[in-house]
Short mmCIF file of C-alpha atoms in Angstrom, two decimals:
data_model
loop_
_atom_site.label_atom_id
_atom_site.label_comp_id
_atom_site.label_asym_id
_atom_site.label_seq_id
_atom_site.Cartn_x
_atom_site.Cartn_y
_atom_site.Cartn_z
CA MET L 1 79.98 75.93 110.79
CA LYS L 2 78.50 77.81 108.34
CA ILE L 3 80.60 79.11 105.35
CA ASN L 4 79.12 81.42 102.77
CA ASN L 5 81.70 80.46 100.11
CA ASP L 6 80.83 81.03 96.02
CA ASN L 7 79.79 77.93 94.66
CA LYS L 8 80.90 78.83 91.37
CA LYS L 9 83.79 76.09 90.72
CA ASP L 10 80.84 73.51 91.20
CA GLN L 11 78.59 75.15 88.98
CA ILE L 12 81.21 75.32 86.11
CA SER L 13 82.41 71.72 86.71
CA GLY L 14 79.00 70.33 85.83
CA ASN L 15 78.56 67.48 84.05
CA SER L 16 76.86 68.60 81.11
CA GLN L 17 78.83 68.21 77.77
CA ILE L 18 78.06 71.63 76.68
CA SER L 19 80.11 72.86 79.70
CA LYS L 20 82.94 70.45 79.30
CA PHE L 21 82.98 72.04 75.64
CA SER L 22 82.87 75.11 76.81
CA ASN L 23 85.58 74.79 79.31
CA ASN L 24 87.84 73.42 76.36
CA THR L 25 86.82 76.15 74.34
CA ILE L 26 88.07 78.95 77.06
CA LEU L 27 91.05 76.84 77.47
CA MET L 28 92.22 76.89 73.88
CA LEU L 29 91.54 80.57 73.67
CA ASN L 30 93.22 81.13 76.52
CA PHE L 31 96.15 79.37 75.28
CA LEU L 32 96.15 81.14 71.96
CA SER L 33 96.20 84.79 73.87
CA SER L 34 98.61 83.97 76.06
CA HIS L 35 101.00 82.44 73.29
CA TYR L 36 100.26 84.92 70.81
CA GLU L 37 103.52 86.33 70.08
CA LEU L 38 104.94 83.16 69.58
CA ILE L 39 101.87 81.82 67.67
CA SER L 40 102.39 84.97 65.05
CA THR L 41 105.78 84.53 64.83
CA LEU L 42 105.86 80.91 63.87
CA SER L 43 102.94 81.93 61.23
CA ILE L 44 105.02 84.52 59.64
CA ILE L 45 108.37 82.00 59.25
CA SER L 46 106.14 79.10 57.96
CA LEU L 47 104.01 81.71 55.39
CA VAL L 48 107.58 83.74 54.25
CA SER L 49 108.93 80.08 54.01
CA ILE L 50 106.68 79.08 51.72
CA ILE L 51 107.01 82.14 49.55
CA THR L 52 110.98 81.87 49.40
CA ILE L 53 110.60 78.16 48.36
CA PHE L 54 107.86 78.68 45.26
CA LEU L 55 109.89 82.10 44.19
CA SER L 56 113.37 80.64 44.69
CA LEU L 57 114.50 83.49 46.89
CA PRO L 58 117.62 84.02 49.08
CA PHE L 59 117.65 81.44 52.01
CA TYR L 60 118.04 84.29 54.49
CA LEU L 61 114.94 85.94 53.64
CA PRO L 62 112.66 83.91 56.37
CA LEU L 63 115.38 84.96 59.06
CA LEU L 64 115.10 88.93 58.08
CA ALA L 65 111.58 89.08 57.62
CA THR L 66 111.13 87.22 61.45
CA ALA L 67 113.87 89.58 62.83
CA LEU L 68 112.20 92.44 61.11
CA TYR L 69 108.60 91.63 62.61
CA VAL L 70 109.54 90.88 65.88
CA PHE L 71 111.34 94.68 66.01
CA LEU L 72 108.46 95.94 64.61
CA ILE L 73 106.20 94.25 66.98
CA LYS L 74 107.97 94.85 70.08
CA SER L 75 108.72 98.90 69.48
CA LEU L 76 104.90 99.08 68.66
CA SER L 77 103.78 96.95 71.69
CA THR L 78 105.38 99.88 73.92
CA LEU L 79 103.23 102.53 72.74
CA SER L 80 100.29 100.22 72.99
CA LYS L 81 100.44 99.59 76.78
CA SER L 82 98.99 102.48 77.78
CA GLU L 83 95.58 100.89 76.97
CA LYS L 84 96.30 98.69 80.43
CA LEU L 85 96.08 102.27 82.80
CA PRO L 86 92.78 101.47 83.75
CA SER L 87 93.92 98.04 85.06
CA ILE L 88 95.78 99.78 88.11
CA LEU L 89 92.56 101.67 89.37
CA ALA L 90 90.52 98.30 89.36
CA PRO L 91 90.14 96.50 92.61
CA ALA L 92 93.27 94.16 93.22
CA TYR L 93 92.18 92.35 96.23
CA ARG L 94 88.63 90.53 97.49
CA ILE L 95 88.97 91.10 101.01
CA GLU L 96 87.36 88.18 103.40
CA VAL L 97 86.28 88.85 106.99
CA LEU L 98 86.69 85.48 109.24
CA VAL L 99 84.22 85.52 112.02
CA ARG L 100 84.06 83.30 115.06
CA CYS L 101 82.30 82.68 118.41
CA ASN L 102 84.76 82.79 121.36
CA LYS L 103 82.97 79.85 123.03
CA CYS L 104 81.61 77.54 120.12
CA GLU L 105 83.08 76.50 116.79
CA TYR L 106 80.77 78.78 114.98
CA LYS L 107 82.87 80.27 111.80
CA GLU L 108 81.22 82.63 109.10
CA ILE L 109 83.05 84.35 106.47
CA ARG L 110 81.76 87.91 105.52
CA LYS L 111 82.29 90.80 103.30
CA PHE L 112 84.21 93.92 104.41
CA GLU L 113 82.45 96.86 105.51
CA ARG L 114 84.10 100.02 106.67
CA GLY L 115 84.52 100.15 110.46
CA PHE L 116 85.46 96.64 110.54
CA TYR L 117 88.65 95.71 112.33
CA VAL L 118 90.28 92.88 114.11
CA PHE L 119 88.68 91.75 117.70
CA LYS L 120 85.53 93.70 116.80
CA GLN L 121 82.71 92.37 118.39
CA LEU L 122 79.89 91.78 116.50
CA GLY L 123 77.01 90.42 118.79
CA THR L 124 75.70 86.94 120.28
CA CYS L 125 76.46 83.65 118.73
CA PRO L 126 73.64 82.81 116.62
CA SER L 127 74.68 79.01 117.15
CA CYS L 128 75.07 78.71 120.81
CA ASN L 129 73.37 82.09 121.80
CA GLU L 130 75.93 82.35 124.51
CA GLY L 131 79.40 83.34 123.47
CA LYS L 132 80.35 86.55 121.51
CA ILE L 133 80.99 86.61 117.69
CA TYR L 134 84.01 88.61 116.74
CA ILE L 135 86.04 89.48 113.74
CA HIS L 136 89.10 86.88 114.13
CA SER L 137 90.77 87.80 110.55
CA ILE L 138 90.67 90.42 107.95
CA TYR L 139 92.45 89.49 104.78
CA GLY L 140 92.71 90.37 101.16
CA ILE L 141 93.13 87.88 98.58
CA PRO L 142 94.73 88.79 95.11
CA LEU L 143 92.37 89.19 92.02
CA HIS L 144 95.72 89.33 89.84
CA PRO L 145 98.12 87.38 91.48
CA SER L 146 101.69 88.18 90.21
CA GLU L 147 103.80 85.92 88.76
CA GLU L 148 105.73 85.08 91.94
CA GLU L 149 102.82 84.39 94.00
CA LYS L 150 101.48 82.17 91.44
CA GLU L 151 104.95 80.69 91.61
CA GLU L 152 104.77 80.01 95.38
CA GLU L 153 101.42 78.68 94.94
CA LYS L 154 103.03 75.88 92.77
CA ILE L 155 105.62 75.23 95.24
CA MET E 1 97.87 72.29 37.23
CA LEU E 2 98.15 74.60 40.05
CA PRO E 3 100.98 73.03 41.49
CA LEU E 4 103.08 73.45 38.03
CA ALA E 5 101.83 77.20 37.55
CA LEU E 6 103.09 78.26 40.70
CA LEU E 7 106.47 76.47 40.46
CA GLN E 8 106.82 78.71 36.96
CA PHE E 9 107.43 81.82 39.46
CA GLY E 10 110.45 80.69 40.43
CA THR E 11 112.18 81.53 37.63
CA GLU E 12 115.78 82.73 37.33
CA GLY E 13 114.87 86.68 36.66
CA THR E 14 112.38 86.82 39.38
CA SER E 15 114.75 86.04 42.09
CA ASP E 16 117.37 88.50 40.48
CA TRP E 17 115.60 91.82 41.02
CA VAL E 18 114.02 90.23 44.28
CA ASN E 19 117.53 89.39 45.29
CA TRP E 20 118.53 93.13 44.68
CA ILE E 21 115.66 94.75 46.83
CA PHE E 22 116.49 92.31 49.71
CA GLN E 23 120.02 93.02 49.62
CA PHE E 24 119.19 96.75 49.56
CA LEU E 25 117.10 96.65 52.59
CA ILE E 26 119.37 94.66 54.97
CA ILE E 27 122.19 97.29 54.08
CA ALA E 28 119.65 99.65 54.90
CA PHE E 29 118.98 98.14 58.18
CA ILE E 30 122.50 97.90 59.23
CA MET E 31 122.75 101.13 58.51
CA PHE E 32 120.10 102.27 60.23
CA THR E 33 120.96 100.41 63.66
CA ALA E 34 124.64 101.74 63.05
CA LEU E 35 123.71 105.36 62.67
CA TYR E 36 120.50 105.64 64.62
CA GLY E 37 120.53 102.57 66.94
CA GLN E 38 121.07 104.58 69.81
CA LYS E 39 118.65 107.38 69.14
CA PHE E 40 115.98 104.58 68.51
CA GLN E 41 116.49 103.13 71.48
CA LEU E 42 116.65 106.30 73.34
CA TRP E 43 112.91 106.54 71.77
CA VAL E 44 111.79 103.14 72.97
CA TRP E 45 112.75 104.04 76.62
CA ILE E 46 111.47 107.63 76.60
CA ASN E 47 107.88 106.16 75.31
CA GLN E 48 108.23 103.35 78.19
CA ILE E 49 109.10 105.79 80.69
CA LYS E 50 105.99 108.00 79.36
CA VAL E 51 103.75 105.37 79.83
CA ALA E 52 104.94 104.51 83.43
CA LEU E 53 104.67 108.39 84.31
CA LEU E 54 101.38 108.44 83.15
CA GLN E 55 100.26 105.52 85.28
CA LEU E 56 102.11 107.33 88.12
CA LYS E 57 100.20 110.41 87.75
CA GLN E 58 96.94 108.49 87.65
CA MET E 59 97.72 107.08 90.54
CA ASP E 60 99.23 110.28 92.25
CA VAL E 61 95.63 112.09 91.32
CA GLN E 62 93.59 108.95 92.23
CA GLY E 63 95.64 108.97 95.52
CA LYS E 64 94.58 112.68 96.24
CA LYS E 65 91.27 111.67 95.58
CA ILE E 66 90.85 109.10 97.61
CA VAL E 67 92.35 111.34 100.87
CA THR E 68 90.11 114.20 99.66
CA HIS E 69 87.01 112.13 99.56
CA MET E 70 87.83 110.49 102.85
CA ILE E 71 88.14 113.89 104.40
CA LYS E 72 84.93 115.22 102.96
CA GLN E 73 82.88 112.37 104.25
CA ILE E 74 83.58 113.60 107.88
CA ASN E 75 83.85 117.38 107.09
CA LYS E 76 81.41 118.42 104.35
CA GLU E 77 82.37 122.22 105.16
CA ILE E 78 85.97 122.57 103.66
CA ASP E 79 87.92 121.82 100.53
CA PRO E 80 90.64 119.58 101.84
CA LEU E 81 92.51 119.76 98.58
CA PRO E 82 95.09 122.61 98.97
CA LYS E 83 95.93 121.44 102.46
CA ILE E 84 96.57 118.05 100.99
CA GLU E 85 98.83 119.29 98.24
CA GLU E 86 100.72 121.06 101.07
CA LEU E 87 100.99 118.15 102.88
CA GLN E 88 102.40 116.19 99.92
CA GLU E 89 105.04 118.69 99.54
CA PHE E 90 106.03 118.85 103.15
CA PHE E 91 109.78 117.60 103.70
CA LEU E 92 112.05 116.65 106.73
CA ILE E 93 115.27 117.70 106.93
CA GLU E 94 117.67 115.11 108.78
CA PRO E 95 119.95 115.95 111.20
CA VAL E 96 123.57 116.60 110.41
CA ASP E 97 125.57 113.35 111.13
CA LYS E 98 129.48 114.97 110.31
CA ASP E 99 129.21 114.95 114.09
CA PRO E 100 127.56 111.87 114.84
CA PHE E 101 127.13 112.53 118.61
CA GLY E 102 123.53 112.67 119.83
CA VAL E 103 122.30 112.21 116.11
CA LEU E 104 119.53 109.67 117.11
CA LYS E 105 118.51 111.87 119.33
CA ARG E 106 118.26 114.82 117.05
CA LEU E 107 116.48 112.66 114.46
CA GLU E 108 113.97 111.76 117.06
CA HIS E 109 113.34 115.48 118.21
CA VAL E 110 112.71 116.17 114.07
CA LEU E 111 110.58 112.91 113.71
CA ASP E 112 108.55 114.05 116.76
CA VAL E 113 107.97 117.82 115.81
CA ARG E 114 107.01 116.44 112.13
CA LYS E 115 104.30 114.03 113.50
CA LYS E 116 103.29 116.66 115.60
CA ARG E 117 102.67 118.92 112.88
CA TYR E 118 101.11 116.39 111.21
CA GLU E 119 98.57 116.07 113.87
CA VAL E 120 97.96 119.40 114.17
CA ASP E 121 97.05 119.66 110.29
CA ILE E 122 94.87 116.71 110.24
CA SER E 123 92.97 118.27 113.16
CA ASP E 124 92.57 121.46 111.29
CA LEU E 125 91.21 119.10 108.64
CA VAL E 126 88.50 116.90 110.50
CA PRO E 127 88.44 118.54 113.75
CA ASP E 128 85.67 116.33 115.11
CA ALA E 129 86.89 112.97 114.18
CA ASP E 130 87.91 110.09 116.66
CA PRO E 131 91.61 109.50 117.07
CA GLU E 132 91.85 106.40 115.21
CA THR E 133 89.81 107.78 111.94
CA LYS E 134 92.87 110.31 112.32
CA ALA E 135 95.44 108.10 112.52
CA ASN E 136 93.61 106.77 109.19
CA ILE E 137 93.76 109.71 107.66
CA GLU E 138 97.36 110.23 108.83
CA ASN E 139 98.55 106.74 107.35
CA THR E 140 96.53 107.59 103.82
CA ILE E 141 97.88 110.86 103.72
CA GLU E 142 101.54 109.14 104.08
CA ALA E 143 101.30 106.76 101.52
CA SER E 144 99.86 109.38 99.17
CA LEU E 145 103.05 111.56 99.91
CA ALA E 146 105.10 108.60 98.82
CA LEU E 147 103.30 108.28 95.34
CA HIS E 148 103.55 112.10 94.83
CA TYR E 149 107.45 111.76 95.77
CA ILE E 150 108.16 108.58 93.41
CA TYR E 151 106.08 110.45 90.62
CA ARG E 152 107.83 113.74 90.96
CA ILE E 153 111.70 111.90 91.31
CA VAL E 154 110.58 110.07 87.73
CA ARG E 155 109.48 112.76 85.75
CA HIS E 156 112.42 114.76 87.11
CA PHE E 157 115.00 112.46 85.56
CA PHE E 158 112.37 111.62 82.77
CA LEU E 159 112.19 115.42 81.82
CA LEU E 160 116.33 116.02 82.16
CA GLY E 161 117.02 113.10 80.08
CA LYS E 162 114.71 114.15 77.41
CA ARG E 163 115.95 117.77 77.16
CA THR E 164 119.59 117.13 77.58
CA ASN E 165 119.27 113.89 74.90
CA ASN E 166 121.05 112.38 77.78
CA ILE E 167 120.76 108.45 77.18
CA PHE E 168 122.27 107.59 80.94
CA PHE E 169 119.44 109.74 82.62
CA ILE E 170 117.07 107.92 80.53
CA ALA E 171 118.45 104.59 81.39
CA GLN E 172 118.82 105.06 84.89
CA ILE E 173 115.24 105.87 84.99
CA GLN E 174 114.04 102.98 82.67
CA MET E 175 116.34 99.77 84.11
CA GLN E 176 114.70 100.46 87.32
CA LEU E 177 111.22 100.89 86.08
CA PRO E 178 109.78 97.67 86.97
CA GLN E 179 110.79 97.87 90.50
CA ILE E 180 109.43 101.55 90.91
CA MET E 181 106.37 100.59 89.44
CA GLN E 182 105.81 97.66 91.78
CA ILE E 183 106.30 99.80 94.76
CA ALA E 184 104.67 102.40 93.91
CA LYS E 185 101.36 100.22 92.92
CA ALA E 186 101.79 98.77 96.45
CA TYR E 187 101.58 102.13 98.21
CA PHE E 188 98.43 102.77 95.88
CA HIS E 189 97.00 99.74 97.25
CA ALA E 190 98.31 100.87 100.79
CA LEU E 191 96.49 104.15 100.21
CA ARG E 192 92.97 101.82 100.02
CA ALA E 193 94.00 99.70 102.43
CA PHE E 194 94.35 102.70 105.44
CA ALA E 195 91.52 104.49 103.83
CA ASP E 196 89.55 101.42 104.47
CA GLY E 197 91.53 100.92 107.98
CA LEU E 198 92.26 97.21 106.74
CA PRO E 199 95.22 95.43 108.35
CA ILE E 200 98.12 94.98 106.27
CA GLY E 201 101.00 93.14 106.06
CA ASP E 202 103.07 94.87 108.81
CA SER E 203 100.59 94.59 111.05
CA ILE E 204 101.29 91.17 111.71
CA GLY E 205 103.44 92.04 114.89
CA PRO E 206 100.72 93.69 116.83
CA LEU E 207 98.20 90.88 115.68
CA THR E 208 100.27 88.44 116.75
CA VAL E 209 101.15 89.97 120.60
CA THR E 210 97.26 90.40 120.83
CA ARG E 211 96.16 87.03 119.81
CA PHE E 212 99.14 85.52 122.70
CA GLU E 213 97.17 88.01 125.06
CA GLN E 214 94.01 86.71 124.01
CA LYS E 215 94.55 83.11 124.67
CA TYR E 216 96.26 83.47 128.04
CA LYS E 217 94.49 86.67 129.65
CA GLU E 218 91.45 84.71 131.21
CA LYS E 219 94.01 81.80 132.39
CA SER E 220 96.32 84.28 133.75
CA ASP E 221 96.29 85.11 137.64
CA ILE E 222 97.22 88.95 137.00
CA PHE E 223 95.91 90.76 133.46
CA GLU E 224 96.47 94.53 133.86
CA THR E 225 96.79 97.31 131.29
CA ILE E 226 100.14 99.66 131.89
CA ASP E 227 99.08 103.25 131.45
CA ASP E 228 101.27 105.80 130.08
CA VAL E 229 104.57 103.85 128.78
CA ALA E 230 105.22 105.69 125.70
CA ASP E 231 103.36 107.86 122.87
CA GLU E 232 100.76 105.66 121.30
CA ILE E 233 101.64 102.15 122.70
CA TYR E 234 99.54 99.94 124.21
CA ALA E 235 101.10 97.58 127.56
CA SER E 236 99.87 94.94 129.28
CA HIS E 237 100.60 92.55 131.98
CA ILE E 238 99.93 88.87 132.29
CA MET E 239 101.04 85.48 133.29
CA PHE E 240 102.10 82.41 131.01
CA ASN E 241 103.42 79.41 132.62
CA LYS E 242 104.02 81.33 135.66
CA ARG E 243 106.05 84.04 133.87
CA HIS E 244 105.40 87.59 133.91
CA VAL E 245 104.72 88.55 130.39
CA LEU E 246 104.69 92.44 129.72
CA ILE E 247 102.97 93.09 125.98
CA VAL E 248 103.90 96.15 124.03
CA ARG E 249 102.35 97.22 120.86
CA ALA E 250 101.01 100.23 118.87
CA ILE E 251 97.30 101.33 119.91
CA GLY E 252 94.86 100.41 117.48
CA PRO E 253 92.34 99.79 115.31
CA GLY E 254 93.96 102.86 113.53
CA GLY E 255 96.99 103.15 111.72
CA ARG E 256 99.86 103.83 114.24
CA VAL E 257 103.09 102.30 114.69
CA GLY E 258 103.91 103.96 118.23
CA LYS E 259 107.07 104.31 120.13
CA PRO E 260 107.59 100.42 121.07
CA GLY E 261 111.30 101.47 121.78
CA GLU E 262 110.73 103.96 124.60
CA ALA E 263 108.24 101.47 126.21
CA ILE E 264 110.43 98.82 126.12
CA TYR E 265 113.10 101.09 127.90
CA LYS E 266 110.50 102.57 130.44
CA LEU E 267 109.17 99.05 131.46
CA VAL E 268 112.88 97.40 132.11
CA GLU E 269 113.39 100.42 134.29
CA LYS E 270 110.35 100.34 135.90
CA TYR E 271 110.63 96.42 136.93
CA LYS E 272 114.27 97.14 137.67
CA GLY E 273 116.37 93.88 137.27
CA LYS E 274 113.38 91.63 136.85
CA VAL E 275 112.97 91.74 133.00
CA LYS E 276 115.14 88.69 132.02
CA ARG E 277 114.33 88.25 128.15
CA ILE E 278 113.09 91.10 125.48
CA ILE E 279 111.23 89.47 122.43
CA THR E 280 110.24 91.40 119.19
CA ILE E 281 107.97 90.24 116.66
CA ASP E 282 107.87 91.80 113.27
CA ALA E 283 107.57 91.58 109.90
CA GLY E 284 110.79 90.96 107.83
CA LEU E 285 111.60 91.07 104.20
CA LYS E 286 111.94 87.86 102.48
CA LEU E 287 114.32 87.16 99.43
CA GLU E 288 113.21 85.83 96.44
CA GLY E 289 112.31 82.44 96.41
CA GLU E 290 111.23 82.61 100.18
CA ARG E 291 107.57 81.64 101.11
CA THR E 292 105.39 84.52 102.74
CA GLY E 293 104.28 83.51 106.22
CA ASP E 294 107.73 81.60 106.90
CA ILE E 295 108.69 82.28 110.51
CA VAL E 296 112.31 82.57 111.41
CA VAL E 297 113.90 82.95 114.96
CA GLY E 298 117.19 85.19 115.92
CA VAL E 299 118.52 87.28 118.12
CA GLY E 300 118.62 91.58 118.45
CA ALA E 301 115.99 94.05 118.08
CA ALA E 302 113.17 93.31 115.06
CA ILE E 303 112.47 96.23 114.45
CA GLY E 304 112.45 98.74 111.23
CA ASP E 305 112.19 102.19 112.21
CA PRO E 306 114.34 105.54 111.01
CA GLY E 307 116.87 104.42 113.97
CA PRO E 308 115.85 105.95 117.82
CA GLU E 309 113.40 103.07 118.59
CA LYS E 310 115.91 100.47 117.88
CA TYR E 311 118.61 102.40 119.40
CA LYS E 312 116.59 102.52 122.70
CA ILE E 313 116.24 98.74 122.82
CA GLU E 314 119.84 97.85 122.09
CA TYR E 315 120.64 100.56 124.73
CA ILE E 316 118.83 99.48 127.38
CA ALA E 317 119.38 95.36 126.79
CA THR E 318 123.00 96.12 126.80
CA GLU E 319 123.03 98.39 129.93
CA ARG E 320 121.00 95.57 131.78
CA LYS E 321 122.52 92.45 130.01
CA ILE E 322 118.74 91.38 128.92
CA PRO E 323 119.08 89.13 125.89
CA LEU E 324 117.33 90.09 122.90
CA ASP E 325 115.16 87.46 120.76
CA ALA E 326 113.36 88.34 117.35
CA ILE E 327 110.71 86.55 115.66
CA VAL E 328 110.38 87.63 112.10
CA ILE E 329 107.29 86.57 109.71
CA LYS E 330 108.92 86.68 105.96
CA GLU E 331 106.99 88.81 103.33
CA SER E 332 108.08 90.90 100.22
CA VAL E 333 108.34 94.77 100.23
CA VAL E 334 105.00 94.56 98.54
CA GLU E 335 103.04 92.68 100.74
CA ALA E 336 104.14 94.61 103.67
CA VAL E 337 102.17 97.58 102.82
CA THR E 338 99.13 95.89 100.85
CA PRO E 339 96.13 94.21 102.69
CA MET E 340 97.17 91.46 104.70
CA ARG E 341 97.30 87.87 103.00
CA LYS E 342 95.75 84.95 104.47
CA LYS E 343 99.14 83.39 104.81
CA ILE E 344 100.66 86.09 106.90
CA ASP E 345 97.59 85.85 109.38
CA GLU E 346 97.64 82.12 109.39
CA ALA E 347 101.29 82.42 110.45
CA SER E 348 100.25 84.28 113.53
CA SER E 349 99.83 80.76 115.27
CA LYS E 350 102.96 79.39 114.20
CA ALA E 351 104.83 82.63 115.47
CA ILE E 352 102.88 82.21 119.12
CA GLU E 353 104.27 78.91 119.32
CA LYS E 354 107.89 80.01 118.40
CA LEU E 355 107.17 82.61 121.29
CA GLU E 356 105.84 80.03 123.77
CA TYR E 357 109.12 77.94 123.25
CA LEU E 358 111.13 80.82 123.48
CA ILE E 359 109.72 81.65 126.83
CA ASN E 360 109.67 78.21 128.14
CA ARG E 361 113.05 77.30 127.19
CA PHE E 362 115.36 80.34 128.19
CA THR E 363 112.94 81.62 130.92
CA GLU E 364 112.74 80.68 134.32
CA GLU E 365 109.27 80.74 136.65
CA GLY E 366 108.84 84.33 137.98
CA ASP E 367 110.77 85.85 135.57
CA TYR E 368 109.82 88.86 133.81
CA ILE E 369 109.66 89.13 129.89
CA ILE E 370 108.95 91.91 127.37
CA VAL E 371 107.11 91.12 124.28
CA ALA E 372 106.76 93.45 121.63
CA GLY E 373 104.67 93.24 118.54
CA ILE E 374 106.09 95.88 116.35
CA GLY E 375 104.55 97.32 113.14
CA ASN E 376 101.64 99.23 112.14
CA SER E 377 98.15 98.46 113.85
CA SER E 378 95.91 99.18 111.12
CA GLY E 379 92.76 97.63 111.86
CA ILE E 380 93.99 95.37 114.59
CA GLY E 381 91.84 96.15 117.97
CA LEU E 382 93.18 95.81 121.43
CA GLY E 383 91.60 92.43 121.91
CA LEU E 384 87.84 91.55 123.45
CA ASP E 385 87.25 91.93 126.76
CA GLY E 386 85.90 88.21 127.17
CA ASP E 387 88.05 85.23 126.57
CA VAL E 388 88.99 83.91 122.90
CA LYS E 389 88.51 80.32 122.23
CA ASN E 390 91.95 77.96 121.93
CA GLU E 391 91.73 77.48 118.51
CA ASP E 392 94.78 75.72 118.12
#
């Protein structure tokens, strides 16, 4: 059986300290970027609270400042969404083609080429030299799984 | 020293004027939300729709480019854009249903005319292309037509709402925007899948019946194809466990759905009194929270056509008292029109197990059973000449 899968995962999870450090940094940056709104709101609350205490300002000031901040950020983010436009045109799936032999256990994953279809015969089996290899399956793996798909994976 | 100096800022005099400023700001904020809240909300919604409309336009334009490129690759002599734009505006007027008598026959007639018209137009664009490529071009144009239609509808309500300053027009589009965009993106990816001739989620019906046929073809005493059953339909006759199984599916690997209802009708007529069961296999919509690729079994005709094909199956089954079984592979709307997921592909072996169980449990030796794989046959060939190793 021959499977031409990428071994990137194994390469990334190498035992060197450098790769561990970079993995942690990437994880931290991912966390910060995904929780950007929450972190920035908490920072604003803290900042305004400190100023309020030092200047003996009214107690509702942090709340008001936070409300104004969220209101402005939410309104402006609507307009900034136009930056996401190119993502629609980018490829959304990685297409894999599973090739099998009709006589032996030979399996192979190939890249999709135009003209491929399920049950297309591709020649003689390189393993047993007897059977025919054919396309058993063609499937798409989403490059950016939706929230629903991520949830399903967890289940 | 520094903390002491900072504490001196908090004097009574300082807080007084800051207090006044903030009180004024609060009153101004309340006044603004009370008087201009709705206008501001409208402005936010309009901007959201504007962004979505830009994306829809981009998808529409890109869709046209994909179809144009596809046609140009085959026929370099023509400029297909005017014809594609004409086809995108092509419409079908559904028959009158105030008098429902024969409405399905009239609908079928209109659908046939539309299909024939499309075929002629595509033949004009690519006269030398093979039928499979023509079928894929037809599907790609259909997907671009859907995208163009969504864009036009959203643009219509957006402009209407903006012109009349009517919040309700804007609100109804804004509230449906996530679903609209999801469907539009699905059609956009479907368009690419059809252009490349990939199997889509809806192709699971034809894929399952072909895998079943491959599994038992060589072991079967009889294997014959049945010609001229219906338009764009492949039918074959194999033996499974001493039962006669009549396989029905759309021809492939070009994207077609064919007329499976008509094929089932004609097969029941052909094998008069011998057909004891009709089993349809199709992709079915899953509810939120359900798993993609789950198999469910029920009764009835599992087919999602506009009506005529389902009617024919139900009519002949009722007239001849033939039980109808349905095997459904669950998937979402997006998954049904985008490239087939691995989970859906793997579900076909489970569907075959269910099919074998239904045949063994509910029919007897010598019975004839019709097994129809319903759905688009894009990217699914008609099988191999030789046998396929039984991987189960």
